[in-house]
């Protein structure tokens, strides 16, 4: 809508697909704007006036509306700041008919109009809209035909075995659309040199190395020489196929909510990985040895680390005293909303699906640091304020220690993590069953007379003795197992496998990582 009866506020929009030449004192964008401003000046008698704001998209394609100046222009149109949008030609504004329809809708809703300086039509009439649609249809047709022409040229060139660009494979040097072998690099390709996993996977499956060129699903003889023999290449492909089939057929992929968020004290990423033993999959987070192989890798059970990190953050968010400190000197409404939001966020982190919990932790910019002795989590307080959309919190990083406890695996001391806040998990029926079997085994052994002991098979006797020893656990430990308040890492399997379980209760608590009551 016009600002008043005498003034028409005109915004000039310019665009160029490439940035080439835009650094010159007078470039293509300047030329477009100058022509548009001259047109506006010619309409001065109608109250047209050029706005000082520049809407220039240098280096952006017209095939998409994801252009900063165009987005700003449309926002200003919606805000009622612009009456007429002026362009040199329709092409800079858009080259897609569907996008043009969206732009016209925005202009119509704001009662603004559109003028192309070199193409005389008006969007205020049906005939003008038809003319524009025809022009845009041809522009879109021209763009699509050009793209098809380029695709056909690439396909035809690759069918002749020509090198058509992209990342140059190790072992070759491009020259005049051909790949020439670089002898020292070719020796590296043929073996004997360690590669990182990604680079190795790329090389092992790249048919360039057997003298072929791939275009989509087609394979053509290349104009370059092979570095690797076809027999070696096909043998490798068969092994890769077997490995992929084996990995894909034995279990589903496990999601990792902390992937990309963990580092060790050497700055190395700690990434999810897994191993298999007797058909069972064990998931871990382990230090990347590619970044620094001079120090031993840290390796932690995935479930234990994920549960501890999630509980640690959730407990921090649920701490009422801490929330009161954050909300100090703020209005009662903000305080109430902060409490409510943080409580809900904590619940989502604990009980939501892995994918949703990961999204929340990413929004908080969570980072976890793990060393051989301690672990900690940190997140941005400002991010919490941002996603809460409530009160302005200080821009500082919150650091929280993840509770750990000393533990021994065999003779080696290992870092064990405890889920914060809970100190307990739900009742483990396998553990409870082990306790019951232990007492039953003890009763059975105590009820045997001398003759029964002599005829009992030695394997049966040893099994009863091994089971019965569990019944001599500290009564506090047994009570915790029955109530479900045992440490999260304690399992029937771990207790059963402890052949050196101490007889004294204090030693048992230390071995099982349980603090004295």
Short mmCIF file of C-alpha atoms in Angstrom, two decimals:
data_model
loop_
_atom_site.label_atom_id
_atom_site.label_comp_id
_atom_site.label_asym_id
_atom_site.label_seq_id
_atom_site.Cartn_x
_atom_site.Cartn_y
_atom_site.Cartn_z
CA UNK A 1 0.00 0.00 0.00
CA UNK A 2 1.31 3.44 -0.85
CA UNK A 3 2.62 5.47 2.05
CA UNK A 4 0.46 8.38 0.95
CA UNK A 5 -1.28 9.57 -2.17
CA UNK A 6 1.85 11.22 -3.60
CA UNK A 7 4.68 8.86 -2.78
CA UNK A 8 5.40 5.37 -4.13
CA UNK A 9 8.29 3.79 -2.23
CA UNK A 10 10.33 1.78 -4.74
CA UNK A 11 12.82 -0.98 -3.81
CA UNK A 12 15.38 -2.05 -6.40
CA UNK A 13 16.34 -5.73 -6.41
CA UNK A 14 19.46 -6.95 -8.24
CA UNK A 15 21.08 -10.38 -8.58
CA UNK A 16 23.98 -12.07 -10.31
CA UNK A 17 24.57 -15.84 -10.26
CA UNK A 18 28.35 -15.65 -9.88
CA UNK A 19 30.63 -13.44 -7.83
CA UNK A 20 32.97 -12.97 -10.76
CA UNK A 21 33.53 -9.28 -11.44
CA UNK A 22 31.55 -8.10 -8.41
CA UNK A 23 34.71 -6.66 -6.88
CA UNK A 24 34.95 -4.06 -9.65
CA UNK A 25 34.09 -0.42 -9.00
CA UNK A 26 31.09 -0.64 -11.34
CA UNK A 27 29.73 -4.15 -11.70
CA UNK A 28 26.66 -5.92 -13.00
CA UNK A 29 24.64 -5.19 -9.87
CA UNK A 30 25.45 -1.48 -10.15
CA UNK A 31 24.37 -1.51 -13.80
CA UNK A 32 21.04 -3.13 -12.93
CA UNK A 33 20.42 -0.68 -10.11
CA UNK A 34 21.34 2.34 -12.24
CA UNK A 35 18.85 1.31 -14.94
CA UNK A 36 16.14 0.75 -12.32
CA UNK A 37 16.77 4.10 -10.62
CA UNK A 38 16.61 5.83 -13.99
CA UNK A 39 13.23 4.25 -14.57
CA UNK A 40 12.05 5.36 -11.13
CA UNK A 41 13.23 8.89 -11.92
CA UNK A 42 11.18 8.83 -15.11
CA UNK A 43 8.10 8.10 -13.00
CA UNK A 44 8.79 10.95 -10.62
CA UNK A 45 5.63 12.71 -11.75
CA UNK A 46 3.66 9.81 -10.23
CA UNK A 47 5.37 10.18 -6.87
CA UNK A 48 7.87 7.31 -7.36
CA UNK A 49 10.86 7.49 -5.06
CA UNK A 50 13.76 5.03 -4.75
CA UNK A 51 14.40 3.69 -1.27
CA UNK A 52 18.04 3.88 -0.05
CA UNK A 53 18.15 0.22 1.06
CA UNK A 54 20.17 -2.12 -1.19
CA UNK A 55 18.72 -5.53 -2.03
CA UNK A 56 21.68 -7.12 -3.84
CA UNK A 57 22.21 -10.88 -4.14
CA UNK A 58 25.68 -11.34 -5.64
CA UNK A 59 26.68 -14.94 -6.21
CA UNK A 60 23.21 -16.47 -5.73
CA UNK A 61 21.30 -18.58 -8.23
CA UNK A 62 17.81 -17.59 -9.34
CA UNK A 63 16.70 -21.21 -9.13
CA UNK A 64 16.03 -20.92 -5.39
CA UNK A 65 14.43 -18.39 -3.05
CA UNK A 66 17.12 -18.98 -0.43
CA UNK A 67 18.76 -15.61 -1.05
CA UNK A 68 19.43 -13.17 1.83
CA UNK A 69 18.54 -9.96 -0.02
CA UNK A 70 15.38 -11.48 -1.50
CA UNK A 71 14.28 -12.73 1.92
CA UNK A 72 14.91 -9.26 3.38
CA UNK A 73 13.01 -7.68 0.49
CA UNK A 74 9.97 -9.89 1.04
CA UNK A 75 10.08 -9.25 4.79
CA UNK A 76 10.07 -5.52 4.14
CA UNK A 77 7.18 -5.92 1.72
CA UNK A 78 5.22 -7.83 4.36
CA UNK A 79 6.05 -5.06 6.87
CA UNK A 80 4.49 -2.47 4.54
CA UNK A 81 7.77 -0.65 3.88
CA UNK A 82 7.69 -1.07 0.07
CA UNK A 83 5.09 -0.12 -2.52
CA UNK A 84 6.82 -1.20 -5.74
CA UNK A 85 9.55 -3.75 -6.40
CA UNK A 86 11.73 -2.79 -9.36
CA UNK A 87 13.98 -5.21 -11.27
CA UNK A 88 15.97 -4.82 -14.45
CA UNK A 89 14.55 -8.06 -15.87
CA UNK A 90 12.41 -10.83 -14.47
CA UNK A 91 15.36 -13.26 -14.47
CA UNK A 92 17.19 -11.70 -11.49
CA UNK A 93 14.05 -12.00 -9.37
CA UNK A 94 13.34 -15.63 -10.15
CA UNK A 95 13.76 -18.27 -12.83
CA UNK A 96 11.13 -20.63 -11.46
CA UNK A 97 7.45 -20.27 -12.11
CA UNK A 98 6.45 -21.69 -8.72
CA UNK A 99 8.73 -19.24 -6.89
CA UNK A 100 7.33 -16.36 -8.87
CA UNK A 101 3.80 -17.32 -7.79
CA UNK A 102 4.94 -17.21 -4.15
CA UNK A 103 6.48 -13.76 -4.63
CA UNK A 104 3.34 -12.43 -6.28
CA UNK A 105 1.25 -13.76 -3.37
CA UNK A 106 3.42 -11.78 -0.94
CA UNK A 107 3.10 -8.63 -3.06
CA UNK A 108 -0.68 -9.04 -3.37
CA UNK A 109 -1.17 -9.47 0.36
CA UNK A 110 0.82 -6.27 1.00
CA UNK A 111 -0.94 -4.47 -1.91
CA UNK A 112 2.48 -3.88 -3.50
CA UNK A 113 3.26 -4.10 -7.21
CA UNK A 114 6.10 -5.28 -9.37
CA UNK A 115 7.83 -3.71 -12.38
CA UNK A 116 10.44 -5.06 -14.77
CA UNK A 117 12.26 -2.14 -16.38
CA UNK A 118 13.08 -3.84 -19.69
CA UNK A 119 9.92 -5.95 -19.95
CA UNK A 120 6.77 -3.87 -20.13
CA UNK A 121 3.94 -5.51 -18.25
CA UNK A 122 1.92 -4.94 -15.14
CA UNK A 123 0.96 -7.49 -12.52
CA UNK A 124 -2.20 -5.57 -11.79
CA UNK A 125 -3.95 -7.04 -14.87
CA UNK A 126 -4.70 -10.63 -15.90
CA UNK A 127 -2.95 -10.04 -19.22
CA UNK A 128 0.17 -8.86 -17.39
CA UNK A 129 0.17 -11.97 -15.22
CA UNK A 130 -0.25 -14.18 -18.30
CA UNK A 131 2.70 -12.45 -19.96
CA UNK A 132 4.82 -12.96 -16.88
CA UNK A 133 3.87 -16.61 -16.63
CA UNK A 134 4.81 -17.17 -20.26
CA UNK A 135 8.14 -15.44 -19.79
CA UNK A 136 8.91 -17.43 -16.66
CA UNK A 137 7.90 -20.67 -18.33
CA UNK A 138 10.44 -19.99 -21.07
CA UNK A 139 13.05 -18.99 -18.51
CA UNK A 140 12.50 -22.21 -16.59
CA UNK A 141 12.52 -24.21 -19.82
CA UNK A 142 15.82 -22.59 -20.80
CA UNK A 143 17.34 -23.40 -17.41
CA UNK A 144 16.21 -27.01 -17.52
CA UNK A 145 17.38 -27.48 -21.11
CA UNK A 146 20.75 -26.02 -20.17
CA UNK A 147 21.05 -28.41 -17.24
CA UNK A 148 20.09 -31.36 -19.45
CA UNK A 149 22.67 -30.29 -21.99
CA UNK A 150 25.41 -30.24 -19.36
CA UNK A 151 24.34 -33.62 -17.97
CA UNK A 152 24.32 -35.13 -21.47
CA UNK A 153 27.77 -33.72 -22.15
CA UNK A 154 29.16 -35.22 -18.94
CA UNK A 155 27.54 -38.59 -19.69
CA UNK A 156 28.89 -38.65 -23.25
CA UNK A 157 32.38 -37.62 -22.10
CA UNK A 158 32.48 -40.30 -19.40
CA UNK A 159 31.25 -42.90 -21.88
CA UNK A 160 34.45 -42.14 -23.82
CA UNK A 161 36.47 -42.69 -20.65
CA UNK A 162 37.35 -39.04 -20.09
CA UNK A 163 38.07 -37.57 -16.67
CA UNK A 164 35.32 -34.99 -15.94
CA UNK A 165 36.59 -33.44 -12.73
CA UNK A 166 35.94 -33.88 -9.02
CA UNK A 167 38.38 -35.01 -6.36
CA UNK A 168 41.56 -36.29 -8.00
CA UNK A 169 42.24 -39.89 -6.90
CA UNK A 170 45.55 -40.51 -5.17
CA UNK A 171 47.97 -41.95 -7.73
CA UNK A 172 46.84 -39.81 -10.66
CA UNK A 173 47.37 -36.30 -11.98
CA UNK A 174 44.70 -34.78 -14.29
CA UNK A 175 45.81 -33.33 -17.59
CA UNK A 176 43.63 -32.45 -20.60
CA UNK A 177 40.69 -34.53 -19.36
CA UNK A 178 42.96 -37.51 -18.77
CA UNK A 179 44.47 -39.07 -15.66
CA UNK A 180 48.19 -39.67 -15.73
CA UNK A 181 49.81 -42.06 -13.26
CA UNK A 182 52.07 -40.52 -10.61
CA UNK A 183 54.55 -43.36 -9.90
CA UNK A 184 55.32 -42.68 -6.22
CA UNK A 185 51.63 -42.18 -5.38
CA UNK A 186 50.71 -45.31 -7.32
CA UNK A 187 53.10 -47.30 -5.14
CA UNK A 188 51.25 -45.96 -2.09
CA UNK A 189 47.91 -47.07 -3.56
CA UNK A 190 49.20 -50.56 -4.17
CA UNK A 191 49.77 -51.05 -0.44
CA UNK A 192 52.08 -50.90 2.54
CA UNK A 193 50.97 -47.49 3.81
CA UNK A 194 48.32 -47.01 6.57
CA UNK A 195 45.23 -44.99 5.69
CA UNK A 196 42.37 -43.65 7.76
CA UNK A 197 39.13 -45.60 7.47
CA UNK A 198 37.26 -43.14 5.23
CA UNK A 199 40.09 -42.68 2.75
CA UNK A 200 40.72 -46.42 2.65
CA UNK A 201 37.04 -47.21 2.02
CA UNK A 202 36.99 -44.69 -0.85
CA UNK A 203 40.07 -46.19 -2.45
CA UNK A 204 39.00 -49.81 -2.07
CA UNK A 205 35.77 -49.23 -3.98
CA UNK A 206 36.98 -46.71 -6.58
CA UNK A 207 36.94 -48.28 -10.06
CA UNK A 208 39.22 -45.51 -11.31
CA UNK A 209 42.09 -47.65 -10.02
CA UNK A 210 41.31 -50.47 -12.46
CA UNK A 211 41.14 -48.07 -15.42
CA UNK A 212 37.38 -47.49 -15.53
CA UNK A 213 35.10 -44.46 -15.36
CA UNK A 214 31.71 -44.62 -13.58
CA UNK A 215 28.73 -42.45 -14.47
CA UNK A 216 25.61 -43.21 -12.41
CA UNK A 217 24.92 -46.93 -12.97
CA UNK A 218 27.12 -47.20 -16.05
CA UNK A 219 30.77 -48.24 -16.19
CA UNK A 220 33.01 -47.29 -19.12
CA UNK A 221 36.62 -48.08 -20.05
CA UNK A 222 38.71 -45.08 -19.02
CA UNK A 223 41.31 -43.28 -21.08
CA UNK A 224 43.77 -43.69 -18.19
CA UNK A 225 45.88 -46.69 -17.14
CA UNK A 226 45.03 -48.92 -14.19
CA UNK A 227 47.08 -48.96 -11.00
CA UNK A 228 45.47 -52.04 -9.43
CA UNK A 229 44.75 -55.32 -11.21
CA UNK A 230 41.14 -56.34 -11.75
CA UNK A 231 41.69 -59.61 -9.90
CA UNK A 232 42.85 -57.79 -6.74
CA UNK A 233 40.01 -55.28 -7.00
CA UNK A 234 37.31 -57.96 -7.38
CA UNK A 235 38.74 -59.97 -4.48
CA UNK A 236 38.54 -56.88 -2.28
CA UNK A 237 34.94 -56.19 -3.38
CA UNK A 238 33.94 -59.74 -2.48
CA UNK A 239 35.43 -59.38 1.00
CA UNK A 240 33.75 -56.01 1.51
CA UNK A 241 30.41 -57.49 0.43
CA UNK A 242 30.79 -60.38 2.87
CA UNK A 243 31.66 -58.02 5.70
CA UNK A 244 28.72 -55.74 4.95
CA UNK A 245 26.28 -58.66 4.78
CA UNK A 246 27.62 -60.07 8.04
CA UNK A 247 27.35 -56.75 9.85
CA UNK A 248 23.88 -56.04 8.51
CA UNK A 249 22.42 -59.42 9.21
CA UNK A 250 23.33 -59.91 12.83
CA UNK A 251 21.64 -57.01 14.53
CA UNK A 252 20.17 -53.60 14.18
CA UNK A 253 22.19 -50.41 14.30
CA UNK A 254 22.45 -48.85 17.74
CA UNK A 255 21.74 -45.17 18.14
CA UNK A 256 24.34 -43.18 20.07
CA UNK A 257 22.91 -40.12 21.83
CA UNK A 258 26.37 -38.74 22.73
CA UNK A 259 28.11 -39.29 19.40
CA UNK A 260 30.24 -36.26 18.55
CA UNK A 261 29.93 -34.77 22.05
CA UNK A 262 32.70 -36.60 23.95
CA UNK A 263 36.45 -36.01 24.11
CA UNK A 264 39.23 -37.32 26.32
CA UNK A 265 41.92 -35.33 28.12
CA UNK A 266 44.13 -35.47 25.00
CA UNK A 267 41.43 -33.76 22.96
CA UNK A 268 40.68 -36.93 21.03
CA UNK A 269 37.07 -37.63 20.03
CA UNK A 270 35.53 -40.54 21.90
CA UNK A 271 33.27 -42.24 19.41
CA UNK A 272 30.74 -45.08 19.60
CA UNK A 273 31.94 -48.54 18.60
CA UNK A 274 31.00 -52.12 19.35
CA UNK A 275 32.38 -55.62 19.57
CA UNK A 276 30.78 -59.04 19.40
CA UNK A 277 31.40 -62.01 21.64
CA UNK A 278 29.51 -65.29 21.33
CA UNK A 279 26.91 -63.58 19.17
CA UNK A 280 26.27 -60.82 21.70
CA UNK A 281 26.90 -57.18 20.84
CA UNK A 282 28.75 -54.95 23.34
CA UNK A 283 28.67 -51.18 22.75
CA UNK A 284 31.37 -48.79 23.90
CA UNK A 285 32.68 -45.29 23.48
CA UNK A 286 36.41 -45.33 22.66
CA UNK A 287 39.09 -42.71 21.98
CA UNK A 288 40.01 -42.17 18.34
CA UNK A 289 43.57 -43.44 17.91
CA UNK A 290 43.88 -41.66 14.59
CA UNK A 291 44.37 -38.33 16.35
CA UNK A 292 46.99 -39.40 18.90
CA UNK A 293 48.16 -42.96 19.18
CA UNK A 294 50.87 -42.16 21.76
CA UNK A 295 48.45 -42.47 24.71
CA UNK A 296 46.22 -45.46 25.52
CA UNK A 297 42.65 -45.22 24.33
CA UNK A 298 39.87 -44.70 26.85
CA UNK A 299 37.08 -47.22 26.52
CA UNK A 300 33.81 -46.98 28.45
CA UNK A 301 30.56 -48.97 28.30
CA UNK A 302 28.11 -46.99 26.15
CA UNK A 303 25.03 -47.52 28.31
CA UNK A 304 26.84 -46.53 31.49
CA UNK A 305 28.28 -43.33 30.02
CA UNK A 306 25.03 -42.28 28.32
CA UNK A 307 22.92 -42.87 31.42
CA UNK A 308 25.38 -41.01 33.64
CA UNK A 309 25.61 -38.00 31.31
CA UNK A 310 21.84 -37.75 30.85
CA UNK A 311 21.15 -38.11 34.57
CA UNK A 312 23.83 -35.57 35.45
CA UNK A 313 22.33 -32.88 33.23
CA UNK A 314 18.77 -33.72 34.30
CA UNK A 315 19.68 -33.53 37.99
CA UNK A 316 21.24 -30.09 37.42
CA UNK A 317 18.07 -28.87 35.73
CA UNK A 318 15.90 -30.19 38.57
CA UNK A 319 17.92 -28.56 41.34
CA UNK A 320 15.57 -26.03 42.91
CA UNK A 321 18.26 -24.04 44.70
CA UNK A 322 20.21 -23.66 41.48
CA UNK A 323 17.13 -22.49 39.60
CA UNK A 324 16.44 -19.91 42.30
CA UNK A 325 19.99 -18.56 41.91
CA UNK A 326 19.55 -18.28 38.15
CA UNK A 327 16.21 -16.57 38.49
CA UNK A 328 17.33 -14.15 41.20
CA UNK A 329 15.99 -10.59 40.82
CA UNK A 330 13.62 -11.64 38.06
CA UNK A 331 9.87 -11.35 38.03
CA UNK A 332 7.72 -14.08 39.53
CA UNK A 333 6.36 -15.06 36.13
CA UNK A 334 9.85 -15.64 34.71
CA UNK A 335 10.85 -17.64 37.79
CA UNK A 336 7.81 -19.90 37.51
CA UNK A 337 8.34 -20.43 33.79
CA UNK A 338 12.04 -21.21 34.28
CA UNK A 339 11.26 -23.84 36.94
CA UNK A 340 8.55 -25.40 34.82
CA UNK A 341 10.58 -25.45 31.64
CA UNK A 342 13.76 -26.88 33.20
CA UNK A 343 11.76 -29.59 34.96
CA UNK A 344 10.13 -30.58 31.67
CA UNK A 345 13.48 -30.49 29.90
CA UNK A 346 15.00 -32.80 32.52
CA UNK A 347 12.15 -35.26 32.05
CA UNK A 348 12.69 -35.25 28.27
CA UNK A 349 16.41 -35.88 28.66
CA UNK A 350 15.76 -38.88 30.91
CA UNK A 351 12.66 -40.47 29.46
CA UNK A 352 12.52 -39.37 25.81
CA UNK A 353 13.68 -41.54 22.95
CA UNK A 354 17.39 -41.56 22.17
CA UNK A 355 16.85 -39.40 19.09
CA UNK A 356 14.84 -36.79 20.99
CA UNK A 357 17.22 -36.77 23.94
CA UNK A 358 20.11 -36.30 21.54
CA UNK A 359 18.34 -33.33 19.94
CA UNK A 360 17.90 -31.67 23.34
CA UNK A 361 21.54 -32.28 24.33
CA UNK A 362 22.71 -30.87 20.98
CA UNK A 363 20.59 -27.76 21.54
CA UNK A 364 22.32 -27.28 24.89
CA UNK A 365 25.71 -27.65 23.12
CA UNK A 366 26.58 -30.44 25.55
CA UNK A 367 30.20 -31.54 25.70
CA UNK A 368 31.46 -34.46 27.82
CA UNK A 369 35.08 -34.76 28.96
CA UNK A 370 36.34 -38.14 30.17
CA UNK A 371 39.78 -38.88 31.56
CA UNK A 372 41.13 -42.02 33.19
CA UNK A 373 40.12 -40.66 36.61
CA UNK A 374 37.21 -38.24 36.24
CA UNK A 375 34.33 -37.35 33.96
CA UNK A 376 32.34 -34.19 33.48
CA UNK A 377 29.66 -32.59 31.36
CA UNK A 378 29.33 -28.97 30.25
CA UNK A 379 26.71 -26.98 28.37
CA UNK A 380 25.98 -23.38 27.45
CA UNK A 381 23.66 -21.53 29.82
CA UNK A 382 22.79 -19.09 27.05
CA UNK A 383 21.58 -22.00 24.90
CA UNK A 384 19.28 -23.07 27.72
CA UNK A 385 17.85 -19.55 27.85
CA UNK A 386 17.51 -19.49 24.09
CA UNK A 387 15.58 -22.74 23.70
CA UNK A 388 13.50 -21.93 26.78
CA UNK A 389 12.67 -18.53 25.30
CA UNK A 390 12.15 -17.20 28.77
CA UNK A 391 14.65 -15.04 30.61
CA UNK A 392 18.07 -13.77 29.68
CA UNK A 393 20.68 -15.88 31.44
CA UNK A 394 24.42 -15.11 31.63
CA UNK A 395 26.55 -16.28 28.71
CA UNK A 396 28.60 -18.79 30.65
CA UNK A 397 29.39 -22.47 30.39
CA UNK A 398 28.01 -24.76 33.06
CA UNK A 399 30.39 -27.53 34.14
CA UNK A 400 29.07 -30.50 36.10
CA UNK A 401 31.06 -33.42 37.48
CA UNK A 402 29.72 -36.82 36.55
CA UNK A 403 29.79 -39.05 39.67
CA UNK A 404 32.33 -41.84 39.47
CA UNK A 405 33.47 -44.57 41.80
CA UNK A 406 36.67 -46.61 42.04
CA UNK A 407 36.41 -50.06 40.64
CA UNK A 408 38.74 -52.88 39.77
CA UNK A 409 38.49 -55.20 36.83
CA UNK A 410 40.83 -58.01 37.68
CA UNK A 411 43.91 -56.18 38.96
CA UNK A 412 43.40 -53.04 36.85
CA UNK A 413 41.72 -49.93 38.22
CA UNK A 414 39.03 -48.66 35.89
CA UNK A 415 36.85 -45.59 35.83
CA UNK A 416 33.24 -46.48 36.55
CA UNK A 417 30.40 -44.00 36.19
CA UNK A 418 27.40 -43.78 38.45
CA UNK A 419 24.06 -42.42 37.24
CA UNK A 420 23.72 -39.11 39.04
CA UNK A 421 20.73 -38.31 41.15
CA UNK A 422 19.23 -41.74 41.22
CA UNK A 423 21.94 -43.76 42.95
CA UNK A 424 19.82 -46.71 42.05
CA UNK A 425 18.20 -48.51 39.19
CA UNK A 426 15.17 -50.67 38.97
CA UNK A 427 15.16 -54.12 40.48
CA UNK A 428 17.28 -56.55 38.47
CA UNK A 429 15.40 -59.84 38.40
CA UNK A 430 18.48 -61.73 37.21
CA UNK A 431 20.39 -60.57 40.29
CA UNK A 432 17.49 -61.43 42.57
CA UNK A 433 17.30 -64.88 40.98
CA UNK A 434 21.04 -65.36 41.54
CA UNK A 435 20.63 -64.51 45.22
CA UNK A 436 17.77 -67.00 45.53
CA UNK A 437 19.78 -69.73 43.79
CA UNK A 438 22.75 -68.96 46.04
CA UNK A 439 20.75 -69.50 49.23
CA UNK A 440 19.18 -72.64 47.77
CA UNK A 441 22.64 -73.99 46.88
CA UNK A 442 23.90 -73.25 50.39
CA UNK A 443 20.92 -75.06 51.93
CA UNK A 444 21.50 -77.99 49.61
CA UNK A 445 25.18 -78.24 50.50
CA UNK A 446 24.52 -77.97 54.25
CA UNK A 447 21.92 -80.73 53.95
CA UNK A 448 24.26 -83.25 52.32
CA UNK A 449 25.67 -86.06 54.45
CA UNK A 450 29.09 -87.63 53.94
CA UNK A 451 27.84 -90.38 51.60
CA UNK A 452 25.88 -87.91 49.44
CA UNK A 453 28.94 -85.69 49.13
CA UNK A 454 31.08 -88.64 48.01
CA UNK A 455 28.70 -89.69 45.23
CA UNK A 456 27.95 -86.14 44.04
CA UNK A 457 29.65 -85.47 40.64
CA UNK A 458 32.60 -83.11 41.07
CA UNK A 459 31.24 -80.68 38.47
CA UNK A 460 27.91 -80.52 40.28
CA UNK A 461 29.67 -79.95 43.60
CA UNK A 462 31.81 -77.12 42.24
CA UNK A 463 28.77 -75.47 40.68
CA UNK A 464 26.91 -75.56 44.00
CA UNK A 465 29.95 -74.18 45.85
CA UNK A 466 30.38 -71.35 43.36
CA UNK A 467 26.71 -70.47 43.54
CA UNK A 468 26.51 -70.71 47.32
CA UNK A 469 29.37 -68.24 47.87
CA UNK A 470 27.06 -65.43 46.64
CA UNK A 471 24.80 -66.06 49.64
CA UNK A 472 27.64 -64.85 51.86
CA UNK A 473 27.53 -61.33 50.43
CA UNK A 474 27.25 -58.42 52.84
CA UNK A 475 23.64 -58.29 54.02
CA UNK A 476 23.48 -54.62 52.98
CA UNK A 477 24.47 -55.58 49.44
CA UNK A 478 21.82 -58.31 49.31
CA UNK A 479 19.22 -55.94 50.73
CA UNK A 480 20.12 -53.38 48.02
CA UNK A 481 19.75 -56.01 45.29
CA UNK A 482 16.33 -57.08 46.59
CA UNK A 483 15.20 -53.42 46.80
CA UNK A 484 16.69 -52.48 43.42
CA UNK A 485 19.08 -49.91 44.87
CA UNK A 486 22.28 -51.65 43.78
CA UNK A 487 24.79 -49.78 41.54
CA UNK A 488 23.68 -49.73 37.94
CA UNK A 489 26.73 -51.65 36.71
CA UNK A 490 26.13 -54.54 39.12
CA UNK A 491 24.71 -57.49 37.23
CA UNK A 492 24.22 -61.17 37.81
CA UNK A 493 26.89 -61.88 35.23
CA UNK A 494 29.48 -59.60 36.87
CA UNK A 495 28.85 -61.06 40.34
CA UNK A 496 28.90 -64.62 39.05
CA UNK A 497 32.18 -64.08 37.20
CA UNK A 498 34.01 -62.64 40.24
CA UNK A 499 36.13 -65.61 41.21
CA UNK A 500 38.11 -63.58 43.75
CA UNK A 501 35.15 -62.17 45.68
CA UNK A 502 36.52 -61.24 49.16
CA UNK A 503 35.09 -62.95 52.21
CA UNK A 504 35.03 -59.82 54.38
CA UNK A 505 32.14 -57.46 53.83
CA UNK A 506 34.26 -54.31 53.57
CA UNK A 507 36.33 -55.96 50.84
CA UNK A 508 33.15 -57.01 49.05
CA UNK A 509 31.80 -53.46 49.07
CA UNK A 510 35.09 -52.14 47.70
CA UNK A 511 35.26 -54.81 44.99
CA UNK A 512 31.69 -54.13 43.90
CA UNK A 513 32.10 -50.34 44.10
CA UNK A 514 29.52 -49.90 46.84
CA UNK A 515 29.94 -47.25 49.48
CA UNK A 516 29.45 -48.28 53.09
CA UNK A 517 26.03 -47.45 54.49
#
